[in-house]
Amino acid sequence: MTRRARMPDMARRDREPLFRVDPAALPPLSPEPQAPPRPVSPARVASGAEGYDLDGTRVLALPNPTSPEEEDALVRAFLSGLEKLFSRENNWTFLQPLLLSMEHCAHCQTCSEACHVFESSGRAEIYRPTYRSEVFRRLYFEYVKGGGLISAWQHGTVELNWPLVARLAELAYRCNLCRRCAQTCPIGVDNGLIAHEIRKLFSQELGIAPKELHAAGSMLQLKSGSSTGMIPAAVKDNVQFIDEEMTEKTGLAAETPWDVEGADILLIHNAGEVLAWPENPGAFGVILNAAGVSWTMSSDIAGYDSVNYGLWYDDAQLARVALLHAEIARKLNVKKIVIGECGHAHKSLLVVADRLLTGDLRVPRESALTVLRDIVVSGRLRLDPGRNDFPVTLHDPCNMVRLMGVVEPQREILRRVCPQFREMHPHGVDNYCCGGGSGFAIMSGHGFEDWRSDVAGRKKLQQILDAFSDCLSTSIPKYVCAPCSNCKGQIRDLLAHHGAWKQHRILYGGLAELIVNAMADVRPGFIEWEWR
Amino acid sequence: MTVLVYTAIALGSLVFVIASAARAVLYARSPMHLRWELYPVPHEHPDRVSHGGSYFEQSEWWKQPRERRFRGELAVMVPEVLFLKALREHNPKLWRRSFPFHGGLYLLAGAGAGLLVLAAVSRLAGTAWLDGAAGHVARWTVAGVGAAGLALAVSGALALLHRRMQDPALRAFTTAGDIFNLLFFVMALGTLGAGYAARPPGSADALGIAIGILSWDASVQVPRVLAAGLVATAALAAYIPLTHMSHFIGKYFTYHAIRWDDAPFGDSRKMSVALAASLAQRPTWAAEHMKADGHSTWADVVTTNPTDEAGR
Amino acid sequence: MPTVELNGKPYEVDENGFLAQPLIWNDNVAADLATTEGITAMTDEHWVLVRYIRDYYLKFGIAPMVRKLCKETGNTLTHVYELFPSGPANGACKVAGLPKPTGCV
């Protein structure tokens, strides 16, 4: 094991990883959790090492060239993608930010201190935000800007071969794209953007992306309507079940309106909520109906799934899904689209795709958090905060706070409905990522699920433990409010991995559930203190 | 000899200006990018700036009046430019070395500009006023600022160099160019300072040389070491915008054109035109699902569903 | 796709241990897959859950909602976790021979 990997190591031809996570050597947690035993999947043992190892785990199914000619062909394809990344016709979408991040890094390492992955790995060099960027920058100066002796001397070089390309592809998926490092760069260089652009290069030129994001993600969504594989009939069936459940549970008649033309609000949830956390879309229905809001859901292809995984790895997929969402709203002639509790859906449709939607596709788009805030503040619901008299802390999804500036609405709600609300530190735009950002939460295999709980999510776990340090006893149930499906999935896995539910009774869930749990007209006990 | 020094200074300044402008133009002419802002964005309403909020915190934000408060931007820009505030916050150890260095350069630039003004005034109004009280104050101020600038910049560069060699985290990312760049500062500015301090009695002072340049007066005596310092500094000025040290330009764009660029598409005619131009570009990405054959435009590509059996 | 040997029989599985070809599934396959989840003997309670999931999958092409699963089989979620320690999605669905659930679930 080389703890302090250097740039040339990326090109190494041996099969040893550049770094291997040793759980015992990671920064200590306080209080140290007793991790439950986990069955080791025999598939993992059987899969063995193939290809060039970065850090003992992997998320990509990379080609396995068997001859120097095949390797050369792959390296040439990489170089062709590299060139396209810096051309106007191929990458107008991010050319300006990318150029600026390539040209001006002063190698000062200020960003490293902001990175939760770097810190939580015990400062492994390969996870330093600048490590990936600098390897890529050297290739840029050599192969895009023409290279030469002076350039090599000024910018440094790195040997380009297939092992380096393969490791770089993986390394682009060891950054959550949370951009906390970019916030601290004295010059404004953005390592998160660089990771994003490397992912795009591999997807758009070589067709290489994690299957959870592409084949079983955006492609499945474009084909069947949802990355969960739910076809329109399945989602309507499931939501009907949720409506029945909600009616039974709350004592209020719950009915989800479908495909209502001219409704004020087209509500688009992350479809994962319907399957994994039905109480969240259920709670939305209860709130909107109780507040007398004119709303609808859509059963059109992609109209019931707000996810847009292209945001994380592919501009064409991003634009395709965003256009579908806008087109559905246009057809239904709704007044606005409201995005449910899903961070990346907020960012992709409200922010990043903003400059892709023109003409009648410019249907106004708003966050569910402001809609909920307005309802809670307006007094349209009778609220009894006493029903939420347990410790609650708030996780800030990066996509909503640092990357889009929606910070206060969720807090205005929590301050009104949760008497024991307490912040994590730091929070708001200075928050830490949950460790599941940019799709990690849904990626697994080859030990990646352990990596994101042991390394990527470590900082968040410590923040949660700290927020509840005065009430860690199992006699007090505690709630981590995470208004984002991806974050929820990661926090679920993180808490389970470290045994936090069993040891400390720490549960997680969304924001809308806390509102319904406090509604005086609803039967008490909406939130069930059961692990899920 | 004197003319050589004048020429070097003129050329150095010219390259500095042209190369800086070229870089700025390159960035400014980049196509409109998709939004990628980073909060806090300081031109937001003050109630929201305090927690880093955006106009998205308003319900039906598109119906609310949108204002960009330049004063808010200034409140961040001024301390950032003058005192490198972000660096101080996020990397105080580096700031203790970087701030004297940059501060020194600012002072030097200020002294240079001061000299030019004094020289220009003297060319127009004669040199008699320089011996009066006002002249003394002006000359001593410029001299003081210049000397302080030189001392700070050289010691800052040495401190940065020292840190770069000492800290293993930095050393791993240090190129020969990084070392050279810092040494260049130490060498050029060090020679300039030494040459000026050690100039023989009776030789021209800074103001004399400045007036000499403006009138291209070859009779001005510039001592050798000082001449070498001046030529090296002029070369340094020409060199900076050709390297990553042009971040004084890059930074303007990373902040204004990216981090703080939260302008909604709205009814902006300029943005519509830019988008139309970009959508008409023909990408050549090779992955199968892109459906980019070199003939299709971006508009075609993004309206193609790659899962359609028929495809395109 | 890696191959694992369970009870002496080879199976093609994905990197998470889910069956690569869901259609080869039968009761014996389920019992073999259960060993990878630390389940030594499949009880009637296991079978009720597994069969419900399997039937739902054959009908809709995806895994059922966890809540629906609990309600229609008369189980609490806690009990499902007791039966399948890695949970309904990663445990029970695997034993029922489904591919790994996709999307943000």
mmCIF file of C-alpha atoms in Angstrom, chain B:
data_model
loop_
_atom_site.group_PDB
_atom_site.id
_atom_site.type_symbol
_atom_site.label_atom_id
_atom_site.label_comp_id
_atom_site.label_asym_id
_atom_site.label_seq_id
_atom_site.Cartn_x
_atom_site.Cartn_y
_atom_site.Cartn_z
ATOM 1 C CA MET B 1 22.448 51.143 -22.390
ATOM 2 C CA THR B 2 19.840 53.641 -21.216
ATOM 3 C CA VAL B 3 17.804 53.233 -24.383
ATOM 4 C CA LEU B 4 17.941 49.488 -23.891
ATOM 5 C CA VAL B 5 16.420 49.884 -20.429
ATOM 6 C CA TYR B 6 13.724 52.206 -21.781
ATOM 7 C CA THR B 7 12.913 49.779 -24.561
ATOM 8 C CA ALA B 8 12.703 46.851 -22.160
ATOM 9 C CA ILE B 9 10.336 48.742 -19.872
ATOM 10 C CA ALA B 10 8.152 49.845 -22.759
ATOM 11 C CA LEU B 11 8.062 46.372 -24.282
ATOM 12 C CA GLY B 12 7.413 44.689 -20.945
ATOM 13 C CA SER B 13 4.500 46.992 -20.237
ATOM 14 C CA LEU B 14 3.133 46.526 -23.724
ATOM 15 C CA VAL B 15 3.244 42.726 -23.574
ATOM 16 C CA PHE B 16 1.688 42.816 -20.124
ATOM 17 C CA VAL B 17 -1.245 44.876 -21.349
ATOM 18 C CA ILE B 18 -1.761 43.031 -24.615
ATOM 19 C CA ALA B 19 -1.429 39.517 -23.179
ATOM 20 C CA SER B 20 -3.723 40.352 -20.276
ATOM 21 C CA ALA B 21 -6.287 41.816 -22.639
ATOM 22 C CA ALA B 22 -6.041 38.812 -24.953
ATOM 23 C CA ARG B 23 -6.726 36.466 -22.058
ATOM 24 C CA ALA B 24 -9.678 38.525 -20.914
ATOM 25 C CA VAL B 25 -11.073 38.548 -24.451
ATOM 26 C CA LEU B 26 -10.635 34.770 -24.743
ATOM 27 C CA TYR B 27 -12.668 34.195 -21.591
ATOM 28 C CA ALA B 28 -15.238 36.845 -22.390
ATOM 29 C CA ARG B 29 -15.862 35.393 -25.823
ATOM 30 C CA SER B 30 -16.441 31.857 -24.544
ATOM 31 C CA PRO B 31 -19.945 30.669 -25.345
ATOM 32 C CA MET B 32 -22.688 31.128 -22.758
ATOM 33 C CA HIS B 33 -22.372 28.222 -20.338
ATOM 34 C CA LEU B 34 -25.080 26.432 -18.403
ATOM 35 C CA ARG B 35 -25.623 27.840 -14.947
ATOM 36 C CA TRP B 36 -23.115 26.696 -12.350
ATOM 37 C CA GLU B 37 -23.299 29.259 -9.597
ATOM 38 C CA LEU B 38 -22.052 28.814 -6.064
ATOM 39 C CA TYR B 39 -23.621 30.392 -3.014
ATOM 40 C CA PRO B 40 -23.419 32.782 -1.277
ATOM 41 C CA VAL B 41 -23.957 35.173 -4.179
ATOM 42 C CA PRO B 42 -23.333 38.649 -2.799
ATOM 43 C CA HIS B 43 -25.518 40.716 -5.130
ATOM 44 C CA GLU B 44 -28.601 39.048 -3.651
ATOM 45 C CA HIS B 45 -30.941 40.886 -1.315
ATOM 46 C CA PRO B 46 -29.097 41.611 1.970
ATOM 47 C CA ASP B 47 -31.640 39.548 3.957
ATOM 48 C CA ARG B 48 -30.604 36.544 1.953
ATOM 49 C CA VAL B 49 -26.886 37.257 1.574
ATOM 50 C CA SER B 50 -26.422 36.743 5.304
ATOM 51 C CA HIS B 51 -27.243 33.028 4.982
ATOM 52 C CA GLY B 52 -26.218 32.575 1.362
ATOM 53 C CA GLY B 53 -29.767 32.431 0.024
ATOM 54 C CA SER B 54 -30.978 33.052 -3.504
ATOM 55 C CA TYR B 55 -34.095 34.370 -5.173
ATOM 56 C CA PHE B 56 -35.280 30.751 -5.302
ATOM 57 C CA GLU B 57 -36.218 31.186 -1.645
ATOM 58 C CA GLN B 58 -39.128 33.381 -2.720
ATOM 59 C CA SER B 59 -42.382 31.743 -3.673
ATOM 60 C CA GLU B 60 -43.112 32.298 -7.364
ATOM 61 C CA TRP B 61 -39.697 33.931 -7.661
ATOM 62 C CA TRP B 62 -40.265 34.762 -11.339
ATOM 63 C CA LYS B 63 -42.975 37.219 -10.344
ATOM 64 C CA GLN B 64 -40.762 39.076 -7.870
ATOM 65 C CA PRO B 65 -38.652 42.037 -8.935
ATOM 66 C CA ARG B 66 -35.085 40.904 -9.346
ATOM 67 C CA GLU B 67 -32.320 43.202 -8.321
ATOM 68 C CA ARG B 68 -28.600 42.853 -8.551
ATOM 69 C CA ARG B 69 -26.977 44.830 -5.809
ATOM 70 C CA PHE B 70 -23.611 46.004 -6.961
ATOM 71 C CA ARG B 71 -22.930 47.261 -3.475
ATOM 72 C CA GLY B 72 -23.142 43.707 -2.222
ATOM 73 C CA GLU B 73 -20.577 42.598 -4.768
ATOM 74 C CA LEU B 74 -18.278 45.453 -3.798
ATOM 75 C CA ALA B 75 -18.503 44.439 -0.168
ATOM 76 C CA VAL B 76 -16.951 41.121 -1.133
ATOM 77 C CA MET B 77 -14.672 42.295 -3.925
ATOM 78 C CA VAL B 78 -12.856 45.072 -2.117
ATOM 79 C CA PRO B 79 -11.626 43.036 0.862
ATOM 80 C CA GLU B 80 -10.973 40.134 -1.482
ATOM 81 C CA VAL B 81 -8.825 42.111 -3.901
ATOM 82 C CA LEU B 82 -7.059 44.214 -1.302
ATOM 83 C CA PHE B 83 -6.606 41.718 1.514
ATOM 84 C CA LEU B 84 -7.155 38.263 -0.049
ATOM 85 C CA LYS B 85 -9.934 37.704 2.453
ATOM 86 C CA ALA B 86 -10.950 34.229 1.264
ATOM 87 C CA LEU B 87 -7.413 32.964 1.583
ATOM 88 C CA ARG B 88 -7.137 34.408 5.034
ATOM 89 C CA GLU B 89 -10.281 32.583 6.054
ATOM 90 C CA HIS B 90 -9.544 29.233 4.482
ATOM 91 C CA ASN B 91 -5.770 29.025 4.604
ATOM 92 C CA PRO B 92 -4.328 31.466 7.153
ATOM 93 C CA LYS B 93 -0.895 29.849 7.056
ATOM 94 C CA LEU B 94 -0.564 30.532 3.380
ATOM 95 C CA TRP B 95 -2.101 33.975 3.747
ATOM 96 C CA ARG B 96 0.683 35.062 6.091
ATOM 97 C CA ARG B 97 3.071 34.528 3.182
ATOM 98 C CA SER B 98 0.847 35.279 0.250
ATOM 99 C CA PHE B 99 -0.575 38.528 1.534
ATOM 100 C CA PRO B 100 2.801 40.289 1.997
ATOM 101 C CA PHE B 101 3.767 39.073 -1.450
ATOM 102 C CA HIS B 102 0.638 40.332 -3.171
ATOM 103 C CA GLY B 103 0.485 43.421 -0.988
ATOM 104 C CA GLY B 104 4.058 44.159 -1.986
ATOM 105 C CA LEU B 105 3.160 43.865 -5.657
ATOM 106 C CA TYR B 106 0.207 46.213 -5.180
ATOM 107 C CA LEU B 107 2.479 48.746 -3.482
ATOM 108 C CA LEU B 108 5.040 48.406 -6.255
ATOM 109 C CA ALA B 109 2.384 48.916 -8.886
ATOM 110 C CA GLY B 110 1.164 51.916 -6.911
ATOM 111 C CA ALA B 111 4.667 53.349 -6.689
ATOM 112 C CA GLY B 112 5.167 52.799 -10.399
ATOM 113 C CA ALA B 113 1.948 54.605 -11.200
ATOM 114 C CA GLY B 114 2.891 57.387 -8.760
ATOM 115 C CA LEU B 115 6.236 57.817 -10.452
ATOM 116 C CA LEU B 116 4.588 58.087 -13.829
ATOM 117 C CA VAL B 117 2.222 60.765 -12.564
ATOM 118 C CA LEU B 118 5.042 62.739 -10.967
ATOM 119 C CA ALA B 119 7.083 62.393 -14.126
ATOM 120 C CA ALA B 120 4.215 63.476 -16.334
ATOM 121 C CA VAL B 121 3.447 66.476 -14.150
ATOM 122 C CA SER B 122 7.112 67.430 -14.171
ATOM 123 C CA ARG B 123 7.257 67.139 -17.923
ATOM 124 C CA LEU B 124 4.294 69.452 -18.267
ATOM 125 C CA ALA B 125 4.911 71.876 -15.426
ATOM 126 C CA GLY B 126 8.671 71.736 -15.043
ATOM 127 C CA THR B 127 10.659 70.204 -12.218
ATOM 128 C CA ALA B 128 10.860 73.253 -9.948
ATOM 129 C CA TRP B 129 7.833 72.207 -7.787
ATOM 130 C CA LEU B 130 9.623 69.024 -6.820
ATOM 131 C CA ASP B 131 11.861 70.985 -4.501
ATOM 132 C CA GLY B 132 8.892 72.538 -2.735
ATOM 133 C CA ALA B 133 7.049 70.992 0.186
ATOM 134 C CA ALA B 134 4.458 69.272 -1.999
ATOM 135 C CA GLY B 135 7.163 67.851 -4.188
ATOM 136 C CA HIS B 136 9.037 66.471 -1.196
ATOM 137 C CA VAL B 137 5.967 64.828 0.242
ATOM 138 C CA ALA B 138 5.071 63.298 -3.121
ATOM 139 C CA ARG B 139 8.569 61.994 -3.791
ATOM 140 C CA TRP B 140 9.071 60.569 -0.340
ATOM 141 C CA THR B 141 5.669 58.937 -0.387
ATOM 142 C CA VAL B 142 6.381 57.246 -3.692
ATOM 143 C CA ALA B 143 9.831 56.224 -2.505
ATOM 144 C CA GLY B 144 8.460 54.844 0.747
ATOM 145 C CA VAL B 145 5.678 52.913 -0.957
ATOM 146 C CA GLY B 146 8.082 51.537 -3.521
ATOM 147 C CA ALA B 147 10.661 50.470 -0.962
ATOM 148 C CA ALA B 148 8.042 48.831 1.223
ATOM 149 C CA GLY B 149 6.574 47.102 -1.828
ATOM 150 C CA LEU B 150 9.934 45.732 -2.880
ATOM 151 C CA ALA B 151 10.752 44.499 0.584
ATOM 152 C CA LEU B 152 7.355 42.859 1.089
ATOM 153 C CA ALA B 153 7.209 41.262 -2.365
ATOM 154 C CA VAL B 154 10.709 39.810 -2.137
ATOM 155 C CA SER B 155 10.288 38.492 1.387
ATOM 156 C CA GLY B 156 6.807 37.194 0.541
ATOM 157 C CA ALA B 157 8.160 35.354 -2.503
ATOM 158 C CA LEU B 158 10.934 33.852 -0.385
ATOM 159 C CA ALA B 159 8.423 32.766 2.248
ATOM 160 C CA LEU B 160 6.214 31.180 -0.406
ATOM 161 C CA LEU B 161 9.199 29.423 -1.884
ATOM 162 C CA HIS B 162 10.230 28.143 1.524
ATOM 163 C CA ARG B 163 6.757 26.809 2.234
ATOM 164 C CA ARG B 164 6.564 25.142 -1.163
ATOM 165 C CA MET B 165 9.834 23.294 -0.491
ATOM 166 C CA GLN B 166 9.002 22.400 3.111
ATOM 167 C CA ASP B 167 5.414 21.216 2.949
ATOM 168 C CA PRO B 168 5.250 17.702 1.474
ATOM 169 C CA ALA B 169 1.651 18.252 0.362
ATOM 170 C CA LEU B 170 2.725 21.213 -1.729
ATOM 171 C CA ARG B 171 5.964 19.703 -2.905
ATOM 172 C CA ALA B 172 4.140 16.815 -4.549
ATOM 173 C CA PHE B 173 2.360 19.273 -6.835
ATOM 174 C CA THR B 174 5.238 21.662 -7.420
ATOM 175 C CA THR B 175 6.647 21.902 -10.926
ATOM 176 C CA ALA B 176 9.940 23.350 -12.026
ATOM 177 C CA GLY B 177 7.890 26.246 -13.329
ATOM 178 C CA ASP B 178 6.464 26.995 -9.882
ATOM 179 C CA ILE B 179 9.946 27.302 -8.414
ATOM 180 C CA PHE B 180 11.169 29.327 -11.353
ATOM 181 C CA ASN B 181 8.252 31.735 -11.099
ATOM 182 C CA LEU B 182 8.949 32.544 -7.480
ATOM 183 C CA LEU B 183 12.691 32.757 -8.072
ATOM 184 C CA PHE B 184 12.025 35.097 -10.965
ATOM 185 C CA PHE B 185 10.224 37.475 -8.588
ATOM 186 C CA VAL B 186 12.993 37.257 -6.009
ATOM 187 C CA MET B 187 15.683 37.743 -8.596
ATOM 188 C CA ALA B 188 14.101 40.574 -10.585
ATOM 189 C CA LEU B 189 12.767 42.574 -7.683
ATOM 190 C CA GLY B 190 15.824 41.805 -5.549
ATOM 191 C CA THR B 191 18.145 43.129 -8.246
ATOM 192 C CA LEU B 192 15.941 46.149 -8.701
ATOM 193 C CA GLY B 193 16.047 46.923 -4.993
ATOM 194 C CA ALA B 194 19.739 46.246 -4.617
ATOM 195 C CA GLY B 195 20.590 48.203 -7.726
ATOM 196 C CA TYR B 196 18.591 51.150 -6.543
ATOM 197 C CA ALA B 197 19.978 51.139 -3.027
ATOM 198 C CA ALA B 198 23.548 50.806 -4.246
ATOM 199 C CA ARG B 199 23.406 53.290 -7.091
ATOM 200 C CA PRO B 200 26.465 55.575 -7.152
ATOM 201 C CA PRO B 201 25.991 59.180 -6.065
ATOM 202 C CA GLY B 202 24.973 61.448 -8.883
ATOM 203 C CA SER B 203 23.220 58.769 -10.913
ATOM 204 C CA ALA B 204 19.575 59.106 -11.781
ATOM 205 C CA ASP B 205 16.935 58.349 -9.176
ATOM 206 C CA ALA B 206 13.598 56.676 -9.859
ATOM 207 C CA LEU B 207 11.870 59.880 -10.804
ATOM 208 C CA GLY B 208 14.756 60.875 -13.023
ATOM 209 C CA ILE B 209 14.476 57.605 -14.890
ATOM 210 C CA ALA B 210 10.706 57.933 -15.152
ATOM 211 C CA ILE B 211 11.050 61.435 -16.616
ATOM 212 C CA GLY B 212 13.776 60.064 -18.843
ATOM 213 C CA ILE B 213 11.489 57.408 -20.257
ATOM 214 C CA LEU B 214 8.717 59.849 -20.932
ATOM 215 C CA SER B 215 11.088 62.123 -22.837
ATOM 216 C CA TRP B 216 13.161 59.171 -24.141
ATOM 217 C CA ASP B 217 16.235 61.017 -22.868
ATOM 218 C CA ALA B 218 19.259 58.848 -23.592
ATOM 219 C CA SER B 219 21.572 61.001 -21.508
ATOM 220 C CA VAL B 220 20.137 59.762 -18.226
ATOM 221 C CA GLN B 221 22.700 57.590 -16.444
ATOM 222 C CA VAL B 222 21.262 54.273 -15.273
ATOM 223 C CA PRO B 223 23.785 52.310 -13.216
ATOM 224 C CA ARG B 224 24.384 48.735 -14.317
ATOM 225 C CA VAL B 225 22.825 46.723 -11.513
ATOM 226 C CA LEU B 226 19.788 48.956 -11.474
ATOM 227 C CA ALA B 227 19.514 48.598 -15.243
ATOM 228 C CA ALA B 228 19.633 44.844 -14.898
ATOM 229 C CA GLY B 229 16.906 45.005 -12.248
ATOM 230 C CA LEU B 230 14.733 47.179 -14.445
ATOM 231 C CA VAL B 231 15.122 44.925 -17.467
ATOM 232 C CA ALA B 232 14.416 41.801 -15.379
ATOM 233 C CA THR B 233 11.323 43.404 -13.861
ATOM 234 C CA ALA B 234 10.071 44.392 -17.281
ATOM 235 C CA ALA B 235 10.583 40.807 -18.436
ATOM 236 C CA LEU B 236 8.695 39.598 -15.370
ATOM 237 C CA ALA B 237 5.789 41.881 -16.195
ATOM 238 C CA ALA B 238 5.666 40.443 -19.699
ATOM 239 C CA TYR B 239 5.898 36.896 -18.373
ATOM 240 C CA ILE B 240 3.097 37.004 -15.791
ATOM 241 C CA PRO B 241 0.064 37.132 -18.107
ATOM 242 C CA LEU B 242 1.456 34.222 -20.118
ATOM 243 C CA THR B 243 1.206 31.920 -17.087
ATOM 244 C CA HIS B 244 -1.320 30.796 -14.484
ATOM 245 C CA MET B 245 -0.254 33.889 -12.529
ATOM 246 C CA SER B 246 -2.676 35.777 -14.714
ATOM 247 C CA HIS B 247 -5.248 34.710 -12.139
ATOM 248 C CA PHE B 248 -5.935 38.362 -11.479
ATOM 249 C CA ILE B 249 -7.821 38.146 -14.783
ATOM 250 C CA GLY B 250 -9.129 34.613 -14.363
ATOM 251 C CA LYS B 251 -10.479 35.459 -10.957
ATOM 252 C CA TYR B 252 -12.684 38.197 -12.327
ATOM 253 C CA PHE B 253 -14.378 35.613 -14.533
ATOM 254 C CA THR B 254 -14.537 32.765 -12.018
ATOM 255 C CA TYR B 255 -16.406 35.095 -9.697
ATOM 256 C CA HIS B 256 -18.530 37.234 -11.999
ATOM 257 C CA ALA B 257 -19.129 34.850 -14.874
ATOM 258 C CA ILE B 258 -19.534 31.622 -12.901
ATOM 259 C CA ARG B 259 -19.873 31.729 -9.130
ATOM 260 C CA TRP B 260 -22.134 34.757 -9.141
ATOM 261 C CA ASP B 261 -23.794 34.303 -12.512
ATOM 262 C CA ASP B 262 -27.331 33.547 -11.391
ATOM 263 C CA ALA B 263 -29.089 35.409 -14.202
ATOM 264 C CA PRO B 264 -32.222 33.521 -15.213
ATOM 265 C CA PHE B 265 -32.745 33.045 -18.921
ATOM 266 C CA GLY B 266 -35.921 35.075 -18.707
ATOM 267 C CA ASP B 267 -36.538 37.311 -21.635
ATOM 268 C CA SER B 268 -32.901 38.096 -22.259
ATOM 269 C CA ARG B 269 -32.534 38.527 -25.980
ATOM 270 C CA LYS B 270 -28.780 38.185 -25.716
ATOM 271 C CA MET B 271 -29.063 34.795 -24.066
ATOM 272 C CA SER B 272 -31.602 33.575 -26.616
ATOM 273 C CA VAL B 273 -29.245 34.479 -29.422
ATOM 274 C CA ALA B 274 -26.341 32.776 -27.652
ATOM 275 C CA LEU B 275 -28.375 29.634 -27.042
ATOM 276 C CA ALA B 276 -29.592 29.494 -30.629
ATOM 277 C CA ALA B 277 -25.996 29.741 -31.835
ATOM 278 C CA SER B 278 -24.875 26.961 -29.503
ATOM 279 C CA LEU B 279 -27.769 24.667 -30.372
ATOM 280 C CA ALA B 280 -26.800 25.030 -34.017
ATOM 281 C CA GLN B 281 -23.313 23.652 -33.337
ATOM 282 C CA ARG B 282 -22.652 20.134 -34.573
ATOM 283 C CA PRO B 283 -21.130 17.892 -31.915
ATOM 284 C CA THR B 284 -18.986 14.889 -32.802
ATOM 285 C CA TRP B 285 -19.082 12.933 -29.548
ATOM 286 C CA ALA B 286 -18.579 9.287 -30.424
ATOM 287 C CA ALA B 287 -20.559 7.380 -27.781
ATOM 288 C CA GLU B 288 -23.486 5.452 -29.233
ATOM 289 C CA HIS B 289 -26.216 7.052 -27.124
ATOM 290 C CA MET B 290 -25.144 10.578 -28.099
ATOM 291 C CA LYS B 291 -26.473 10.103 -31.634
ATOM 292 C CA ALA B 292 -24.038 12.773 -32.717
ATOM 293 C CA ASP B 293 -22.960 11.983 -36.244
ATOM 294 C CA GLY B 294 -21.325 15.308 -37.006
ATOM 295 C CA HIS B 295 -24.281 16.383 -39.141
ATOM 296 C CA SER B 296 -26.880 16.601 -36.393
ATOM 297 C CA THR B 297 -26.925 19.793 -34.363
ATOM 298 C CA TRP B 298 -27.166 19.967 -30.591
ATOM 299 C CA ALA B 299 -30.840 20.802 -31.081
ATOM 300 C CA ASP B 300 -31.267 17.502 -32.947
ATOM 301 C CA VAL B 301 -29.238 15.570 -30.407
ATOM 302 C CA VAL B 302 -31.156 16.693 -27.350
ATOM 303 C CA THR B 303 -34.531 16.094 -28.976
ATOM 304 C CA THR B 304 -33.562 12.545 -29.935
ATOM 305 C CA ASN B 305 -34.546 9.766 -27.577
ATOM 306 C CA PRO B 306 -31.642 7.298 -27.725
ATOM 307 C CA THR B 307 -33.885 4.475 -26.522
ATOM 308 C CA ASP B 308 -36.225 4.748 -29.497
ATOM 309 C CA GLU B 309 -35.943 1.571 -31.533
ATOM 310 C CA ALA B 310 -35.966 3.453 -34.786
ATOM 311 C CA GLY B 311 -33.301 5.841 -33.558
ATOM 312 C CA ARG B 312 -32.259 8.478 -35.985
#
